[in-house]
Amino acid sequence: MGGLTRGLAQRFSIVIALVVVVIVFGALKPDAFLTTSMLQGILGSQAVLVVLTCALLIPLTAGDYDLSVAGVLMLSQMMIGVLNAQLHMNIGLVVVLCLVTGAVVGFINGAFVLLFGVDPFIVTLGTGTVLSGVVLWIGDSTTISGISTGLTNYVIVYRFLGVPLAFWYGLILTALLWYFLEYTAAGRRLLFVGRGRAVSRLSGLRVTRIRWSALVASATIAALAGVLYAGTTGAADPVSGQAFLLPTFAAAFLGSTAILPGKFNSWGSLLAVYFLVTGTTGLTTMGAQSYVQDLFYGGALVVAVCASRYSRRKEVRESGSL
């Protein structure tokens, strides 16, 4: 009975922590925190982070890091700004071009990692830095406004149940990624490769193709996050997208400690995103300075990585004892 209770507490730890945070800040600042507008704002404002975290989860499941996701997001957003707002290209065509560009970036990442044997951490860090320079170059280091309302309407203006459609896009992607990782053969192969590449090769899995596909999928979904970011802000900012990198990793690792402890999973990451933003929003309503957000995210990432490693080791020990 005690083991079952501990197991449930670990699986739903983020839910418990989220409830505690809401109760604490709700008691301290009920007029500012416990409002419908605050709830709608929190839900609708974090769709970009949810989608970017989903992008990161795919290579992480395969055992690879992708530090270029924020760079791809910024490139996608700036492409919309230049092609749509400045050159007046059809927004639908621009979105398709953004996704194709993301896939190309992921393909290039995979080529350096898997053909040349370079560590994905180094490759994607370099790629992300290059993309940041490209964004400054094509955007002339300025913010571009005037993005088509055809995008902004379907991202942040139109609502369902009082919440912007962006939230529902993130929720749908979370559900699709959960289904893919848990109930498809491709998802199980991805997990198997992440747990042991040597064993996977001996089992006949095409490890190189699986890892390469994961990097392509990651960059493509990151480009989708850039599209949502452009639709959320209605403009293309050449630098603000970098701020997503730390929260994305924090949400991914924190999410791996709950729902399915020891595994990167989309539902845990979704809850982690809203736990983190609820905490930072609560601190802001209490009058905390802006730097507190970086402290909160950085601290959460360190704790989450330690907890994730502990959960994985525990899972390995338990599976080995069966």
XYZ file of N, CA and C in Angstrom, residues 77-206:
390
model
N 9.863 32.393 -37.490
C 9.152 33.637 -37.212
C 9.628 34.760 -38.128
N 10.949 34.866 -38.330
C 11.477 35.935 -39.173
C 11.130 35.717 -40.641
N 11.077 34.481 -41.090
C 10.659 34.200 -42.466
C 9.237 34.712 -42.702
N 8.373 34.514 -41.725
C 7.004 35.021 -41.851
C 7.003 36.542 -41.913
N 7.841 37.155 -41.063
C 7.919 38.607 -41.071
C 8.392 39.159 -42.407
N 9.455 38.556 -42.970
C 10.020 39.054 -44.229
C 9.127 38.707 -45.415
N 8.743 37.435 -45.530
C 8.005 36.994 -46.716
C 6.559 37.469 -46.726
N 5.922 37.465 -45.556
C 4.517 37.850 -45.515
C 4.323 39.343 -45.287
N 4.936 39.865 -44.225
C 4.713 41.274 -43.874
C 5.395 42.237 -44.842
N 6.616 41.890 -45.300
C 7.346 42.806 -46.176
C 7.126 42.527 -47.661
N 7.154 41.243 -48.038
C 7.024 40.896 -49.462
C 5.602 40.502 -49.848
N 4.708 40.474 -48.860
C 3.274 40.231 -49.082
C 2.977 38.882 -49.742
N 3.758 37.882 -49.405
C 3.500 36.535 -49.894
C 2.351 35.923 -49.115
N 1.583 35.056 -49.752
C 0.443 34.407 -49.107
C 0.874 33.695 -47.829
N 0.130 33.899 -46.750
C 0.538 33.374 -45.449
C 0.556 31.851 -45.422
N -0.385 31.227 -46.135
C -0.398 29.770 -46.170
C 0.856 29.207 -46.808
N 1.286 29.807 -47.915
C 2.504 29.368 -48.593
C 3.723 29.598 -47.711
N 3.751 30.728 -47.010
C 4.882 31.039 -46.133
C 4.994 30.016 -45.000
N 3.862 29.628 -44.439
C 3.876 28.624 -43.367
C 4.461 27.313 -43.875
N 4.065 26.912 -45.078
C 4.615 25.683 -45.667
C 6.115 25.804 -45.861
N 6.564 26.947 -46.352
C 8.002 27.166 -46.541
C 8.750 27.117 -45.214
N 8.142 27.637 -44.171
C 8.767 27.590 -42.840
C 8.955 26.145 -42.378
N 7.944 25.328 -42.564
C 8.031 23.931 -42.137
C 9.070 23.174 -42.961
N 9.111 23.438 -44.263
C 10.113 22.795 -45.114
C 11.520 23.215 -44.702
N 11.685 24.504 -44.398
C 12.995 25.005 -43.952
C 13.413 24.338 -42.640
N 12.453 24.179 -41.732
C 12.755 23.488 -40.483
C 13.224 22.069 -40.735
N 12.551 21.374 -41.650
C 12.942 20.000 -41.981
C 14.356 19.964 -42.567
N 14.703 20.963 -43.391
C 16.045 21.026 -43.976
C 17.101 21.233 -42.886
N 16.810 22.116 -41.937
C 17.742 22.335 -40.823
C 17.940 21.038 -40.042
N 16.855 20.328 -39.775
C 16.966 19.054 -39.066
C 17.769 18.039 -39.854
N 17.602 18.030 -41.176
C 18.369 17.115 -42.030
C 19.860 17.432 -41.953
N 20.176 18.720 -41.974
C 21.587 19.135 -41.879
C 22.166 18.749 -40.516
N 21.393 18.964 -39.452
C 21.842 18.531 -38.116
C 22.151 17.040 -38.118
N 21.234 16.265 -38.685
C 21.422 14.819 -38.726
C 22.641 14.412 -39.532
N 22.909 15.127 -40.619
C 24.066 14.809 -41.450
C 25.369 14.991 -40.674
N 25.504 16.093 -39.977
C 26.722 16.336 -39.205
C 26.863 15.337 -38.054
N 25.746 15.026 -37.412
C 25.790 14.125 -36.254
C 26.080 12.693 -36.680
N 25.390 12.222 -37.715
C 25.413 10.800 -38.029
C 26.370 10.417 -39.147
N 26.678 11.345 -40.042
C 27.641 11.032 -41.095
C 29.068 11.364 -40.679
N 29.213 12.432 -39.899
C 30.546 12.859 -39.479
C 30.848 12.482 -38.024
N 29.862 11.968 -37.320
C 30.089 11.491 -35.963
C 30.339 12.571 -34.938
N 29.794 13.783 -35.169
C 29.985 14.886 -34.233
C 28.892 14.823 -33.163
N 29.243 15.157 -31.942
C 28.282 15.139 -30.841
C 27.105 16.066 -31.162
N 25.862 15.572 -31.009
C 24.699 16.405 -31.333
C 24.609 17.671 -30.493
N 25.123 17.617 -29.279
C 25.137 18.822 -28.440
C 25.919 19.936 -29.124
N 27.111 19.588 -29.664
C 27.962 20.577 -30.319
C 27.351 21.028 -31.641
N 26.858 20.069 -32.424
C 26.299 20.389 -33.737
C 25.111 21.336 -33.612
N 24.170 20.976 -32.750
C 22.952 21.788 -32.653
C 23.194 23.121 -31.959
N 24.188 23.157 -31.066
C 24.573 24.443 -30.478
C 25.115 25.368 -31.565
N 25.972 24.812 -32.434
C 26.516 25.600 -33.526
C 25.441 26.004 -34.520
N 24.557 25.073 -34.854
C 23.479 25.374 -35.792
C 22.578 26.470 -35.250
N 22.233 26.379 -33.977
C 21.385 27.393 -33.371
C 22.033 28.765 -33.402
N 23.360 28.807 -33.177
C 24.079 30.079 -33.221
C 24.106 30.653 -34.633
N 24.325 29.776 -35.618
C 24.309 30.211 -37.020
C 22.937 30.764 -37.389
N 21.888 30.077 -36.968
C 20.531 30.523 -37.282
C 20.229 31.886 -36.647
N 20.759 32.107 -35.447
C 20.569 33.413 -34.808
C 21.186 34.524 -35.660
N 22.363 34.234 -36.231
C 22.996 35.204 -37.115
C 22.216 35.407 -38.405
N 21.697 34.317 -38.953
C 20.892 34.406 -40.176
C 19.646 35.249 -39.941
N 19.016 35.064 -38.787
C 17.805 35.828 -38.456
C 18.118 37.321 -38.394
N 19.217 37.675 -37.746
C 19.616 39.089 -37.678
C 19.918 39.644 -39.072
N 20.497 38.797 -39.910
C 20.856 39.216 -41.263
C 19.621 39.472 -42.129
N 18.735 38.481 -42.218
C 17.592 38.632 -43.131
C 16.571 39.638 -42.600
N 16.550 39.831 -41.270
C 15.619 40.798 -40.688
C 16.225 42.164 -40.474
N 17.496 42.329 -40.893
C 18.201 43.599 -40.739
C 18.210 44.061 -39.278
N 18.236 43.089 -38.364
C 18.325 43.353 -36.917
C 17.195 44.235 -36.392
N 16.038 44.166 -37.047
C 14.896 44.976 -36.615
C 13.662 44.098 -36.430
N 12.725 44.600 -35.659
C 11.451 43.903 -35.476
C 10.514 44.265 -36.628
N 9.926 43.240 -37.226
C 9.039 43.441 -38.381
C 7.602 43.198 -37.938
N 6.761 44.183 -38.100
C 5.355 44.055 -37.718
C 4.485 43.949 -38.969
N 3.186 43.776 -38.765
C 2.257 43.730 -39.895
C 2.013 42.355 -40.455
N 2.212 41.302 -39.635
C 1.948 39.935 -40.094
C 0.456 39.753 -40.336
N 0.123 38.971 -41.337
C -1.258 38.792 -41.774
C -2.196 38.394 -40.635
N -3.372 39.026 -40.618
C -4.382 38.647 -39.621
C -4.916 37.247 -39.875
N -4.678 36.732 -41.082
C -5.058 35.348 -41.356
C -4.338 34.365 -40.460
N -3.164 34.758 -39.978
C -2.430 33.929 -39.022
C -2.788 34.293 -37.591
N -2.719 35.570 -37.269
C -2.962 35.986 -35.887
C -4.382 35.643 -35.420
N -5.354 35.730 -36.327
C -6.729 35.405 -35.936
C -6.851 33.962 -35.477
N -6.211 33.049 -36.223
C -6.332 31.627 -35.915
C -5.336 31.153 -34.862
N -4.563 32.064 -34.329
C -3.638 31.707 -33.250
C -4.084 32.302 -31.917
N -4.339 33.594 -31.899
C -4.574 34.253 -30.617
C -5.906 34.979 -30.521
N -6.499 35.368 -31.660
C -7.734 36.153 -31.619
C -8.951 35.261 -31.416
N -9.112 34.271 -32.292
C -10.249 33.370 -32.171
C -10.082 32.477 -30.938
N -11.210 32.196 -30.276
C -11.161 31.443 -29.021
C -12.158 30.296 -29.009
N -11.856 29.299 -28.203
C -12.762 28.183 -27.944
C -12.836 27.995 -26.440
N -14.028 28.063 -25.890
C -14.249 28.015 -24.440
C -13.500 29.153 -23.737
N -13.389 30.280 -24.437
C -12.760 31.452 -23.851
C -11.254 31.453 -23.879
N -10.649 30.409 -24.443
C -9.189 30.286 -24.482
C -8.728 30.370 -25.933
N -7.655 31.128 -26.232
C -7.164 31.227 -27.609
C -6.893 29.868 -28.240
N -7.098 29.793 -29.559
C -6.915 28.528 -30.268
C -5.498 27.986 -30.128
N -4.536 28.867 -29.883
C -3.149 28.418 -29.741
C -3.018 27.347 -28.662
N -3.744 27.511 -27.559
C -3.692 26.521 -26.483
C -4.157 25.162 -26.976
N -5.220 25.148 -27.758
C -5.773 23.880 -28.240
C -4.846 23.218 -29.239
N -4.118 24.011 -30.032
C -3.130 23.427 -30.938
C -2.059 22.694 -30.135
N -1.582 23.335 -29.065
C -0.583 22.699 -28.229
C -1.101 21.437 -27.568
N -2.362 21.484 -27.141
C -2.968 20.317 -26.495
C -3.107 19.158 -27.476
N -3.530 19.458 -28.693
C -3.675 18.419 -29.720
C -2.323 17.796 -30.051
N -1.294 18.639 -30.204
C 0.038 18.114 -30.502
C 0.559 17.253 -29.358
N 0.279 17.661 -28.128
C 0.683 16.867 -26.961
C 0.049 15.487 -27.003
N -1.244 15.425 -27.313
C -1.957 14.151 -27.392
C -1.418 13.282 -28.525
N -1.148 13.903 -29.677
C -0.625 13.146 -30.815
C 0.764 12.582 -30.517
N 1.608 13.375 -29.866
C 2.951 12.906 -29.537
C 2.891 11.790 -28.504
N 1.993 11.923 -27.525
C 1.810 10.854 -26.542
C 1.402 9.550 -27.223
N 0.454 9.641 -28.139
C 0.007 8.435 -28.851
C 1.151 7.846 -29.669
N 1.906 8.707 -30.343
C 3.014 8.232 -31.175
C 4.054 7.486 -30.348
N 4.450 8.069 -29.217
C 5.510 7.473 -28.408
C 5.060 6.213 -27.675
N 3.787 6.160 -27.315
C 3.317 5.057 -26.488
C 2.652 3.921 -27.258
N 2.080 4.205 -28.416
C 1.228 3.207 -29.065
C 1.567 2.915 -30.515
N 2.678 3.430 -31.009
C 3.077 3.107 -32.378
C 4.421 2.398 -32.371
N 4.640 1.598 -33.410
C 5.905 0.869 -33.509
C 7.081 1.824 -33.661
N 6.875 2.901 -34.422
C 7.948 3.880 -34.617
C 8.325 4.546 -33.295
N 7.320 4.850 -32.480
C 7.586 5.464 -31.188
C 8.322 4.530 -30.250
N 7.962 3.263 -30.265
C 8.650 2.291 -29.417
C 10.095 2.086 -29.866
N 10.309 2.110 -31.187
C 11.681 1.991 -31.689
C 12.514 3.194 -31.260
N 11.906 4.372 -31.292
C 12.595 5.588 -30.861
C 13.038 5.465 -29.406
N 12.153 4.983 -28.559
C 12.465 4.795 -27.147
C 13.541 3.733 -26.957
N 13.460 2.661 -27.724
C 14.426 1.576 -27.624
C 15.822 2.072 -27.992
N 15.919 2.895 -29.039
C 17.209 3.458 -29.449
C 17.769 4.363 -28.360
N 16.904 5.158 -27.732
C 17.351 6.040 -26.670
C 17.863 5.298 -25.455
N 17.305 4.107 -25.212
C 17.718 3.335 -24.037
C 18.999 2.539 -24.271
N 19.276 2.171 -25.515
C 20.488 1.385 -25.771
C 20.745 1.227 -27.254
N 21.671 2.009 -27.797
C 21.911 1.984 -29.237
C 22.589 0.698 -29.689
N 23.527 0.195 -28.882
C 24.219 -1.031 -29.270
C 23.243 -2.200 -29.340
N 22.392 -2.302 -28.328
C 21.395 -3.375 -28.316
C 20.416 -3.197 -29.470
N 20.056 -1.962 -29.757
C 19.124 -1.685 -30.856
C 19.697 -2.140 -32.189
N 20.997 -1.890 -32.404
C 21.629 -2.334 -33.650
C 21.644 -3.847 -33.744
N 21.950 -4.500 -32.636
C 21.957 -5.961 -32.626
C 20.563 -6.532 -32.862
N 19.547 -5.749 -32.508
C 18.165 -6.199 -32.714
C 17.667 -5.919 -34.124
N 18.511 -5.305 -34.937
C 18.143 -5.068 -36.321
C 17.527 -3.708 -36.603
N 17.488 -2.832 -35.604
C 16.915 -1.503 -35.829
C 17.899 -0.619 -36.594
N 17.359 0.228 -37.466
C 18.184 1.171 -38.216
C 18.381 2.428 -37.368
